Amino acid sequence: MSLRCALALVWSMGLVACGSEPAGPQATFIYEPVVQSALAACPAPDVAATSAPSATLPEGAEEYLEAAVSAWSGSDVRSRELTLTDVQRAGRGLVPAFVGVVAQAKQTPERAAAAIAVLGAWADTAAREALCQALETHAVPWVRARCAFELGKLRDPSLLPRLLLRLKYEVDGETVLWLADALAQQGSLAGLEGLLVLTGRNDDAWLADTARAKADELAARYGAPFGGELLRLHANGLIPEPGDSVQECAAWRLIQRLSLFDLRQVDDARFVLVRMPDYVVPLLERALRDENRYVRLHAAQCLERRTARNRAAHAGLAQAVLDPSIGGVAAAALGASGLASAGAPLVAGLRASTAHELQVACLSGLERLLVSPPLESSAAGAARLPQATWSAQLEQLYGLEALCQPRALGTDAQTQADLPLDLRQAAAQCLLALDAVTRDRGHAVWPFLCDLAVRTDADPDAALRALKGSLERRAERGDAGAQAAIAQWQALQPRSGVIETLSEANARRAAQADIARAAAPRS
Amino acid sequence: MIRAQTILGSAIALLGVTALVLVFRTPAEVAPARSFTSSQQCKECHAQEHAEWSASQHAHSWLNPDVRALSNDFANTDCIDCHAPQEIYSTGIGARVLPRASRRAEGVDCIACHALPDGGVAGTKDNPAAPCRPQAMASLKSVDHCAGCHDQHKTVSQWRETQYAAQGIGCVECHMPARADGSGHDHTMHGGHSLETVRKAVTLVAERSKGLVRVALTNSGAGHHFPTDERSRAADLWWRPVAPEGAPAESWRHLWRFRSPYRHEVDLVDTLLPSAATKEVWVDDPASQGAVEVALTYKRTPYWKDPLRPDPETEAEFVHRVVLQP
């Protein structure tokens, strides 16, 4: 046997050994210690000494406290200044004494209020920490409100992550008001939504009026006609939030927390990163290549939740769509942006991969993109994206119809067996969403989605949401049948605060599917 | 030259033997790899397990109206990680799960718990000829397998502190017991949605002592706190005088609540009842001198429609009731 024959034998045996599982082309992703490298360049965090409440006051403390209560009960500014000077001269050792007084707010509210004011005026590291801790943990709402007020006056960028996180948990209206105010003083509009909610409070006229005044003030500052419009512009990424990039190290520490086991800590970090100024977007984009899978995936989630405020990361997201470890979330982030530029990478992802997870994610991303209203693209919000560009993008998306329809909507048994139901559902919803930009594209998939709305092996709520969205769009265009259907549909929704049983939910889904069937678009 | 020929000849001989093994192996010995895109694919061969799982809360974790309401229709995307998780064997046993984009309606499904990264599944026996290529994996029954989701609410951490952990009694023994016919483990996975399971977890005692009514609840049967799913679950102790025959029932009077608060509820403390612990409450009320009824109720959403007038009869499930005569 010649050497050539032997090599040929080895080659053919190699083919046999490879079996019937040819590996598809796979992009290689190189991950790096992105977060670790970034944090290595950061100084150690400034951890302020926690001032535990002191039950026994240090010598002379009572005198200072009485002086503070007296000064802050009156309106004499000079008296307050002198008292503060005395307190500061007495030294940081007094901070735990004031913290102790704040802890007794239920018993001695006047003294607690004065103590908070002194801590706010004092404003050294320990005093700030004491105010932050009271804001985060004190059971008395007015204490938290006053702490938020005092912290806002400090305009300290290093407080931003903690103020933002408090928005997640705060339930007291006045505290939300002062949190929003504190954030706004640092150029953050993260509290605006809370302000707008407070304007609707009919149980507290002062709170509603003050919130309205602050929302109007913010709208005027940014050139918006009213608070609601400012919120829309902000959500669409049209209000720049440069922030203080000196705080990048704080952002990296938050990104590092995305790798923790405890989801609630991860949730906290995500909540803050979603609401931080624009400088975190490039950091999150870099984190998409981090060696830690959790960091990569949750960084993509943060970008998803920033919706249009993630536009600076689109290049990274477009690459990440092809990464099997995070492609689904990256696709969701592109879809959530509402920006026409997100369409191309989603279509590319759909065409490049045969992975079920990624195909579903790309289709869902495209659906979300299609039903989003076109956004203004300039930073100032003055110029609209040229319609031609948007239309050209849609032309590309029309390729989707050819790509999905014959496979996804085939009725023969073979197609149904070959293609997972959720993939066919995602494709059908995506095709239906096309009618958001060009009318009545979805009639072919309407019966299929109506059927899915009552199938236990499908996602009926997603199917119903897609059908309802299409009906609403037709209703907005003046379709009387769709308008009547929407009215019937809404009448079936459970009342606010009422949770349906499973059988009630199934009955409601079936009734809404019937309404949709009766309101099918005409081809 | 001779030495090179010897080596080459040996290599060819070795390869030839390998070729013979490949050519003459039994075709059915190894099933072709199969990718899983739906738990419906498991139904054909595992009808009983599929039927049990379909009735379980795991199967409903995406479409359950309670979940949809509490998660704001999953607009709170934090909930997706555990309610539609990626394959546990891909993210790692004991590691936190990650959310998936596909087949979300199937919730916590067969694939999430059993699928292996190489295309096979984790099972209790090796069977390379079966289409799903099961491999015996001890980790499938380990508490760490459940921990990625269930320790997010500290259930597994609570278990580690109990006598059950010391005795090696894990999640599966109580929540997926072996079927009586020896055909495997029950995939219904009873838990807090099963009143029978909740009843087995605790013992309620009411007795007269020192002229008062002593009410004691013992976590006598759960290998974790009662209730364990902190925040969203709550159990309450109540009492009421027994109304004379024919008279309308007295309203329930609240005694104690077992619950871990959400973090925004800064004025509440954690009152979950650890495994084997007893909570004792005393009724000191003149109305308790006559016949009284004591009850334990359970709620899977913690809030009452009217917090000032909670109505356990319509808003909670009665776990235990005890009537105490004068």
GROMACS .gro file of N, CA, C and O in nm, chain A residues 1 3 6 10 13 16-17 21 136-139 144 166 168-169 171 258-264 266-268 270 293-294 297-298 301 305 328 356-357 360-361 420 422 456-461 465 499-502 505 509, chain B residues 8 12 15-16 18-19 22 32-33 36-37 40 60 62-66 68-69 73 77-78 81-82 86 90-91 94-106 133 147-148 151-152 154 230-231 263-264 266-267 301:
model
  432
    1MET      N    1   0.086  -0.120   0.000
    1MET     CA    2   0.000   0.000   0.000
    1MET      C    3   0.089   0.124   0.000
    1MET      O    4   0.182   0.136   0.077
    3LEU      N    5   0.194   0.518   0.037
    3LEU     CA    6   0.162   0.620   0.137
    3LEU      C    7   0.038   0.700   0.098
    3LEU      O    8  -0.046   0.736   0.180
    6ALA      N    9  -0.265   0.511   0.190
    6ALA     CA   10  -0.288   0.514   0.335
    6ALA      C   11  -0.352   0.645   0.377
    6ALA      O   12  -0.446   0.649   0.458
   10VAL      N   13  -0.710   0.710   0.560
   10VAL     CA   14  -0.727   0.789   0.684
   10VAL      C   15  -0.831   0.898   0.662
   10VAL      O   16  -0.918   0.924   0.745
   13MET      N   17  -1.176   0.754   0.650
   13MET     CA   18  -1.221   0.711   0.783
   13MET      C   19  -1.256   0.832   0.869
   13MET      O   20  -1.347   0.827   0.951
   16VAL      N   21  -1.599   0.922   0.788
   16VAL     CA   22  -1.696   0.831   0.851
   16VAL      C   23  -1.711   0.863   0.999
   16VAL      O   24  -1.821   0.870   1.054
   17ALA      N   25  -1.594   0.884   1.063
   17ALA     CA   26  -1.598   0.908   1.208
   17ALA      C   27  -1.671   1.037   1.242
   17ALA      O   28  -1.731   1.050   1.347
   21GLU      N   29  -2.323   1.455   1.150
   21GLU     CA   30  -2.349   1.581   1.217
   21GLU      C   31  -2.252   1.688   1.168
   21GLU      O   32  -2.161   1.728   1.240
  136GLU      N   33  -3.226   5.512   5.258
  136GLU     CA   34  -3.247   5.375   5.209
  136GLU      C   35  -3.321   5.285   5.308
  136GLU      O   36  -3.384   5.189   5.266
  137THR      N   37  -3.313   5.317   5.435
  137THR     CA   38  -3.364   5.219   5.532
  137THR      C   39  -3.461   5.274   5.635
  137THR      O   40  -3.524   5.194   5.706
  138HIS      N   41  -3.474   5.404   5.648
  138HIS     CA   42  -3.558   5.455   5.757
  138HIS      C   43  -3.705   5.424   5.730
  138HIS      O   44  -3.753   5.438   5.619
  139ALA      N   45  -3.774   5.383   5.837
  139ALA     CA   46  -3.915   5.343   5.821
  139ALA      C   47  -4.010   5.462   5.814
  139ALA      O   48  -4.125   5.446   5.770
  144ARG      N   49  -3.714   6.002   5.513
  144ARG     CA   50  -3.654   5.972   5.383
  144ARG      C   51  -3.667   6.091   5.289
  144ARG      O   52  -3.575   6.124   5.214
  166ARG      N   53  -3.266   5.418   4.460
  166ARG     CA   54  -3.377   5.443   4.554
  166ARG      C   55  -3.510   5.458   4.478
  166ARG      O   56  -3.617   5.429   4.533
  168LYS      N   57  -3.616   5.273   4.264
  168LYS     CA   58  -3.673   5.139   4.245
  168LYS      C   59  -3.760   5.098   4.362
  168LYS      O   60  -3.857   5.024   4.346
  169TYR      N   61  -3.725   5.145   4.481
  169TYR     CA   62  -3.791   5.093   4.601
  169TYR      C   63  -3.880   5.194   4.672
  169TYR      O   64  -3.961   5.156   4.756
  171VAL      N   65  -4.163   5.422   4.798
  171VAL     CA   66  -4.308   5.423   4.781
  171VAL      C   67  -4.372   5.551   4.833
  171VAL      O   68  -4.489   5.577   4.808
  258LEU      N   69  -2.311   4.251   3.774
  258LEU     CA   70  -2.400   4.172   3.688
  258LEU      C   71  -2.365   4.023   3.692
  258LEU      O   72  -2.443   3.939   3.649
  259SER      N   73  -2.246   3.991   3.743
  259SER     CA   74  -2.204   3.850   3.744
  259SER      C   75  -2.244   3.779   3.873
  259SER      O   76  -2.220   3.659   3.886
  260LEU      N   77  -2.306   3.847   3.967
  260LEU     CA   78  -2.337   3.786   4.096
  260LEU      C   79  -2.447   3.680   4.084
  260LEU      O   80  -2.524   3.679   3.988
  261PHE      N   81  -2.454   3.593   4.184
  261PHE     CA   82  -2.558   3.489   4.185
  261PHE      C   83  -2.694   3.549   4.222
  261PHE      O   84  -2.798   3.512   4.165
  262ASP      N   85  -2.693   3.639   4.319
  262ASP     CA   86  -2.818   3.693   4.372
  262ASP      C   87  -2.882   3.786   4.268
  262ASP      O   88  -2.833   3.896   4.241
  263LEU      N   89  -2.994   3.739   4.214
  263LEU     CA   90  -3.059   3.815   4.106
  263LEU      C   91  -3.102   3.954   4.151
  263LEU      O   92  -3.110   4.046   4.071
  264ARG      N   93  -3.135   3.968   4.280
  264ARG     CA   94  -3.182   4.100   4.322
  264ARG      C   95  -3.071   4.203   4.317
  264ARG      O   96  -3.094   4.318   4.284
  266VAL      N   97  -2.829   4.181   4.103
  266VAL     CA   98  -2.815   4.202   3.959
  266VAL      C   99  -2.923   4.300   3.911
  266VAL      O  100  -2.898   4.392   3.835
  267ASP      N  101  -3.046   4.278   3.960
  267ASP     CA  102  -3.157   4.366   3.922
  267ASP      C  103  -3.126   4.511   3.961
  267ASP      O  104  -3.155   4.604   3.885
  268ASP      N  105  -3.071   4.527   4.080
  268ASP     CA  106  -3.038   4.663   4.125
  268ASP      C  107  -2.936   4.728   4.030
  268ASP      O  108  -2.952   4.844   3.991
  270ARG      N  109  -2.873   4.649   3.721
  270ARG     CA  110  -2.937   4.675   3.591
  270ARG      C  111  -3.022   4.800   3.598
  270ARG      O  112  -3.020   4.885   3.507
  293ARG      N  113  -1.992   3.533   3.105
  293ARG     CA  114  -2.115   3.523   3.026
  293ARG      C  115  -2.229   3.606   3.087
  293ARG      O  116  -2.309   3.666   3.016
  294TYR      N  117  -2.236   3.607   3.220
  294TYR     CA  118  -2.343   3.683   3.286
  294TYR      C  119  -2.327   3.832   3.261
  294TYR      O  120  -2.424   3.903   3.237
  297LEU      N  121  -2.434   3.900   2.896
  297LEU     CA  122  -2.578   3.892   2.871
  297LEU      C  123  -2.653   4.006   2.941
  297LEU      O  124  -2.741   4.069   2.882
  298HIS      N  125  -2.617   4.035   3.064
  298HIS     CA  126  -2.691   4.139   3.136
  298HIS      C  127  -2.654   4.278   3.085
  298HIS      O  128  -2.736   4.371   3.093
  301GLN      N  129  -2.886   4.317   2.820
  301GLN     CA  130  -3.019   4.348   2.875
  301GLN      C  131  -3.030   4.495   2.915
  301GLN      O  132  -3.133   4.559   2.894
  305ARG      N  133  -3.303   4.764   2.776
  305ARG     CA  134  -3.395   4.846   2.856
  305ARG      C  135  -3.369   4.995   2.839
  305ARG      O  136  -3.454   5.076   2.877
  328GLY      N  137  -2.952   3.634   2.140
  328GLY     CA  138  -3.095   3.659   2.158
  328GLY      C  139  -3.122   3.790   2.228
  328GLY      O  140  -3.210   3.866   2.187
  356HIS      N  141  -3.235   2.801   1.655
  356HIS     CA  142  -3.374   2.828   1.687
  356HIS      C  143  -3.387   2.950   1.778
  356HIS      O  144  -3.465   3.042   1.751
  357GLU      N  145  -3.310   2.952   1.886
  357GLU     CA  146  -3.317   3.061   1.984
  357GLU      C  147  -3.294   3.197   1.917
  357GLU      O  148  -3.368   3.292   1.939
  360VAL      N  149  -3.579   3.306   1.666
  360VAL     CA  150  -3.697   3.358   1.737
  360VAL      C  151  -3.668   3.498   1.790
  360VAL      O  152  -3.750   3.589   1.778
  361ALA      N  153  -3.548   3.515   1.846
  361ALA     CA  154  -3.513   3.646   1.903
  361ALA      C  155  -3.507   3.753   1.796
  361ALA      O  156  -3.554   3.866   1.816
  420PRO      N  157  -4.038   2.457   1.466
  420PRO     CA  158  -4.100   2.473   1.599
  420PRO      C  159  -4.213   2.575   1.595
  420PRO      O  160  -4.207   2.675   1.521
  422ASP      N  161  -4.304   2.796   1.813
  422ASP     CA  162  -4.275   2.933   1.854
  422ASP      C  163  -4.204   3.011   1.745
  422ASP      O  164  -4.218   3.132   1.734
  456THR      N  165  -5.273   2.580   2.387
  456THR     CA  166  -5.195   2.571   2.510
  456THR      C  167  -5.048   2.547   2.482
  456THR      O  168  -4.964   2.565   2.571
  457ASP      N  169  -5.014   2.503   2.360
  457ASP     CA  170  -4.873   2.480   2.330
  457ASP      C  171  -4.809   2.600   2.261
  457ASP      O  172  -4.694   2.595   2.220
  458ALA      N  173  -4.885   2.709   2.248
  458ALA     CA  174  -4.830   2.831   2.190
  458ALA      C  175  -4.822   2.939   2.299
  458ALA      O  176  -4.847   2.912   2.416
  459ASP      N  177  -4.786   3.061   2.260
  459ASP     CA  178  -4.787   3.172   2.355
  459ASP      C  179  -4.911   3.257   2.322
  459ASP      O  180  -4.904   3.349   2.241
  460PRO      N  181  -5.026   3.223   2.382
  460PRO     CA  182  -5.150   3.292   2.342
  460PRO      C  183  -5.147   3.441   2.373
  460PRO      O  184  -5.201   3.521   2.296
  461ASP      N  185  -5.082   3.480   2.482
  461ASP     CA  186  -5.081   3.622   2.517
  461ASP      C  187  -5.003   3.704   2.414
  461ASP      O  188  -5.040   3.816   2.380
  465ARG      N  189  -5.159   3.991   2.183
  465ARG     CA  190  -5.099   4.125   2.183
  465ARG      C  191  -5.073   4.172   2.040
  465ARG      O  192  -5.097   4.287   2.004
  499ILE      N  193  -5.686   3.976   3.955
  499ILE     CA  194  -5.605   3.873   3.889
  499ILE      C  195  -5.696   3.757   3.851
  499ILE      O  196  -5.766   3.701   3.935
  500GLU      N  197  -5.693   3.723   3.723
  500GLU     CA  198  -5.779   3.615   3.674
  500GLU      C  199  -5.729   3.479   3.724
  500GLU      O  200  -5.610   3.463   3.752
  501THR      N  201  -5.820   3.383   3.729
  501THR     CA  202  -5.777   3.245   3.745
  501THR      C  203  -5.735   3.194   3.607
  501THR      O  204  -5.762   3.259   3.504
  502LEU      N  205  -5.671   3.077   3.605
  502LEU     CA  206  -5.626   3.023   3.477
  502LEU      C  207  -5.745   2.998   3.384
  502LEU      O  208  -5.739   3.028   3.264
  505ALA      N  209  -5.871   3.322   3.251
  505ALA     CA  210  -5.780   3.374   3.148
  505ALA      C  211  -5.802   3.302   3.016
  505ALA      O  212  -5.805   3.364   2.909
  509ARG      N  213  -5.920   3.469   2.672
  509ARG     CA  214  -5.840   3.456   2.550
  509ARG      C  215  -5.925   3.404   2.434
  509ARG      O  216  -5.915   3.452   2.321
  531LEU      N  217   0.480   0.322   0.990
  531LEU     CA  218   0.368   0.348   0.899
  531LEU      C  219   0.276   0.228   0.889
  531LEU      O  220   0.153   0.239   0.892
  535ILE      N  221  -0.118   0.209   0.988
  535ILE     CA  222  -0.222   0.166   0.894
  535ILE      C  223  -0.302   0.050   0.951
  535ILE      O  224  -0.425   0.046   0.941
  538LEU      N  225  -0.539   0.185   1.207
  538LEU     CA  226  -0.651   0.253   1.142
  538LEU      C  227  -0.747   0.154   1.078
  538LEU      O  228  -0.868   0.172   1.076
  539GLY      N  229  -0.687   0.046   1.023
  539GLY     CA  230  -0.772  -0.057   0.963
  539GLY      C  231  -0.865  -0.121   1.064
  539GLY      O  232  -0.984  -0.142   1.038
  541THR      N  233  -0.968   0.016   1.334
  541THR     CA  234  -1.069   0.119   1.367
  541THR      C  235  -1.178   0.121   1.261
  541THR      O  236  -1.298   0.131   1.291
  542ALA      N  237  -1.135   0.110   1.134
  542ALA     CA  238  -1.233   0.112   1.026
  542ALA      C  239  -1.329  -0.006   1.036
  542ALA      O  240  -1.450   0.008   1.016
  545LEU      N  241  -1.582   0.060   1.296
  545LEU     CA  242  -1.683   0.157   1.250
  545LEU      C  243  -1.780   0.096   1.150
  545LEU      O  244  -1.900   0.122   1.152
  555PRO      N  245  -2.881   0.908   1.641
  555PRO     CA  246  -2.828   1.036   1.591
  555PRO      C  247  -2.861   1.149   1.688
  555PRO      O  248  -2.962   1.145   1.758
  556ALA      N  249  -2.773   1.248   1.689
  556ALA     CA  250  -2.796   1.363   1.777
  556ALA      C  251  -2.923   1.434   1.734
  556ALA      O  252  -2.959   1.437   1.617
  559PHE      N  253  -3.328   1.994   2.040
  559PHE     CA  254  -3.461   2.007   2.098
  559PHE      C  255  -3.510   2.151   2.086
  559PHE      O  256  -3.438   2.244   2.122
  560THR      N  257  -3.628   2.166   2.033
  560THR     CA  258  -3.683   2.300   2.019
  560THR      C  259  -3.816   2.313   2.092
  560THR      O  260  -3.871   2.422   2.099
  563GLN      N  261  -4.266   1.943   2.355
  563GLN     CA  262  -4.363   1.855   2.289
  563GLN      C  263  -4.291   1.735   2.227
  563GLN      O  264  -4.351   1.629   2.208
  583HIS      N  265  -4.664   2.614   3.378
  583HIS     CA  266  -4.746   2.735   3.370
  583HIS      C  267  -4.668   2.860   3.407
  583HIS      O  268  -4.727   2.968   3.422
  585TRP      N  269  -4.496   3.064   3.258
  585TRP     CA  270  -4.502   3.178   3.166
  585TRP      C  271  -4.643   3.233   3.152
  585TRP      O  272  -4.663   3.355   3.140
  586LEU      N  273  -4.741   3.144   3.154
  586LEU     CA  274  -4.878   3.188   3.123
  586LEU      C  275  -4.967   3.199   3.246
  586LEU      O  276  -5.082   3.244   3.234
  587ASN      N  277  -4.919   3.162   3.362
  587ASN     CA  278  -4.999   3.172   3.484
  587ASN      C  279  -5.043   3.317   3.506
  587ASN      O  280  -4.961   3.409   3.510
  588PRO      N  281  -5.174   3.340   3.520
  588PRO     CA  282  -5.223   3.479   3.536
  588PRO      C  283  -5.164   3.550   3.658
  588PRO      O  284  -5.142   3.672   3.653
  589ASP      N  285  -5.137   3.477   3.766
  589ASP     CA  286  -5.075   3.539   3.884
  589ASP      C  287  -4.939   3.599   3.846
  589ASP      O  288  -4.908   3.714   3.880
  591ARG      N  289  -4.827   3.673   3.551
  591ARG     CA  290  -4.837   3.781   3.452
  591ARG      C  291  -4.880   3.910   3.519
  591ARG      O  292  -4.834   4.018   3.482
  592ALA      N  293  -4.967   3.898   3.618
  592ALA     CA  294  -5.011   4.020   3.687
  592ALA      C  295  -4.897   4.077   3.772
  592ALA      O  296  -4.871   4.198   3.767
  596ASP      N  297  -4.715   4.163   3.316
  596ASP     CA  298  -4.709   4.097   3.185
  596ASP      C  299  -4.565   4.079   3.137
  596ASP      O  300  -4.536   4.090   3.019
  600THR      N  301  -3.886   4.248   3.319
  600THR     CA  302  -3.814   4.140   3.251
  600THR      C  303  -3.723   4.063   3.345
  600THR      O  304  -3.672   3.958   3.308
  601ASP      N  305  -3.704   4.114   3.466
  601ASP     CA  306  -3.621   4.041   3.563
  601ASP      C  307  -3.678   3.902   3.591
  601ASP      O  308  -3.606   3.811   3.629
  604ASP      N  309  -3.581   3.535   3.372
  604ASP     CA  310  -3.467   3.446   3.394
  604ASP      C  311  -3.512   3.309   3.448
  604ASP      O  312  -3.467   3.206   3.400
  605CYS      N  313  -3.598   3.312   3.549
  605CYS     CA  314  -3.641   3.185   3.610
  605CYS      C  315  -3.772   3.133   3.552
  605CYS      O  316  -3.800   3.014   3.568
  609GLN      N  317  -3.286   2.928   3.028
  609GLN     CA  318  -3.206   2.847   2.936
  609GLN      C  319  -3.176   2.713   3.002
  609GLN      O  320  -3.201   2.693   3.121
  613SER      N  321  -2.639   2.395   3.060
  613SER     CA  322  -2.553   2.485   2.984
  613SER      C  323  -2.501   2.597   3.071
  613SER      O  324  -2.385   2.636   3.063
  614THR      N  325  -2.588   2.650   3.156
  614THR     CA  326  -2.542   2.758   3.243
  614THR      C  327  -2.464   2.702   3.361
  614THR      O  328  -2.382   2.773   3.419
  617GLY      N  329  -2.606   2.464   3.980
  617GLY     CA  330  -2.579   2.552   4.094
  617GLY      C  331  -2.556   2.696   4.054
  617GLY      O  332  -2.561   2.785   4.138
  618ALA      N  333  -2.529   2.718   3.926
  618ALA     CA  334  -2.509   2.857   3.880
  618ALA      C  335  -2.646   2.920   3.855
  618ALA      O  336  -2.746   2.851   3.839
  619ARG      N  337  -2.647   3.051   3.850
  619ARG     CA  338  -2.772   3.121   3.824
  619ARG      C  339  -2.816   3.095   3.680
  619ARG      O  340  -2.732   3.088   3.590
  620VAL      N  341  -2.946   3.081   3.660
  620VAL     CA  342  -2.997   3.057   3.524
  620VAL      C  343  -3.000   3.188   3.446
  620VAL      O  344  -2.991   3.296   3.504
  621LEU      N  345  -3.016   3.174   3.317
  621LEU     CA  346  -3.026   3.292   3.228
  621LEU      C  347  -3.153   3.280   3.145
  621LEU      O  348  -3.202   3.170   3.120
  622PRO      N  349  -3.206   3.391   3.099
  622PRO     CA  350  -3.333   3.384   3.026
  622PRO      C  351  -3.314   3.338   2.882
  622PRO      O  352  -3.208   3.355   2.824
  623ARG      N  353  -3.420   3.282   2.827
  623ARG     CA  354  -3.414   3.241   2.687
  623ARG      C  355  -3.518   3.320   2.608
  623ARG      O  356  -3.613   3.375   2.666
  624ALA      N  357  -3.500   3.322   2.476
  624ALA     CA  358  -3.593   3.396   2.389
  624ALA      C  359  -3.696   3.303   2.327
  624ALA      O  360  -3.805   3.347   2.291
  625SER      N  361  -3.663   3.175   2.314
  625SER     CA  362  -3.752   3.084   2.242
  625SER      C  363  -3.839   3.003   2.338
  625SER      O  364  -3.810   2.997   2.458
  626ARG      N  365  -3.943   2.942   2.286
  626ARG     CA  366  -4.038   2.852   2.355
  626ARG      C  367  -4.072   2.900   2.495
  626ARG      O  368  -4.082   2.820   2.589
  627ARG      N  369  -4.089   3.030   2.511
  627ARG     CA  370  -4.116   3.084   2.644
  627ARG      C  371  -4.246   3.031   2.702
  627ARG      O  372  -4.260   3.014   2.822
  628ALA      N  373  -4.343   3.005   2.614
  628ALA     CA  374  -4.473   2.960   2.662
  628ALA      C  375  -4.463   2.826   2.736
  628ALA      O  376  -4.551   2.791   2.813
  629GLU      N  377  -4.355   2.753   2.713
  629GLU     CA  378  -4.340   2.624   2.781
  629GLU      C  379  -4.282   2.638   2.921
  629GLU      O  380  -4.270   2.540   2.993
  656ARG      N  381  -3.088   1.015   2.372
  656ARG     CA  382  -2.957   0.977   2.425
  656ARG      C  383  -2.940   1.012   2.573
  656ARG      O  384  -2.853   1.091   2.610
  670ALA      N  385  -3.126   2.498   4.261
  670ALA     CA  386  -3.083   2.619   4.332
  670ALA      C  387  -3.074   2.742   4.242
  670ALA      O  388  -3.095   2.854   4.290
  671GLY      N  389  -3.040   2.722   4.115
  671GLY     CA  390  -3.023   2.837   4.026
  671GLY      C  391  -3.142   2.930   4.031
  671GLY      O  392  -3.129   3.053   4.029
  674ASP      N  393  -3.296   2.914   4.485
  674ASP     CA  394  -3.220   2.981   4.592
  674ASP      C  395  -3.220   3.132   4.572
  674ASP      O  396  -3.166   3.204   4.656
  675GLN      N  397  -3.277   3.179   4.465
  675GLN     CA  398  -3.294   3.324   4.452
  675GLN      C  399  -3.387   3.374   4.562
  675GLN      O  400  -3.380   3.489   4.603
  677LYS      N  401  -3.393   3.200   4.845
  677LYS     CA  402  -3.326   3.144   4.964
  677LYS      C  403  -3.379   3.009   5.009
  677LYS      O  404  -3.345   2.963   5.117
  753GLU      N  405  -4.020   3.364   4.969
  753GLU     CA  406  -4.029   3.491   5.039
  753GLU      C  407  -4.091   3.602   4.954
  753GLU      O  408  -4.089   3.597   4.832
  754ARG      N  409  -4.148   3.698   5.019
  754ARG     CA  410  -4.208   3.818   4.960
  754ARG      C  411  -4.349   3.793   4.907
  754ARG      O  412  -4.443   3.852   4.956
  786ARG      N  413  -3.833   4.465   4.962
  786ARG     CA  414  -3.737   4.559   5.019
  786ARG      C  415  -3.795   4.700   5.035
  786ARG      O  416  -3.744   4.780   5.112
  787HIS      N  417  -3.900   4.732   4.962
  787HIS     CA  418  -3.956   4.866   4.981
  787HIS      C  419  -4.043   4.872   5.108
  787HIS      O  420  -4.076   4.979   5.154
  789VAL      N  421  -4.011   4.884   5.423
  789VAL     CA  422  -3.908   4.901   5.525
  789VAL      C  423  -3.964   4.896   5.667
  789VAL      O  424  -3.889   4.887   5.763
  790ASP      N  425  -4.095   4.903   5.680
  790ASP     CA  426  -4.153   4.899   5.815
  790ASP      C  427  -4.193   4.757   5.857
  790ASP      O  428  -4.250   4.738   5.964
  824THR      N  429  -5.037   3.554   4.686
  824THR     CA  430  -5.007   3.697   4.665
  824THR      C  431  -5.030   3.761   4.802
  824THR      O  432  -5.132   3.735   4.865
   0.00000   0.00000   0.00000
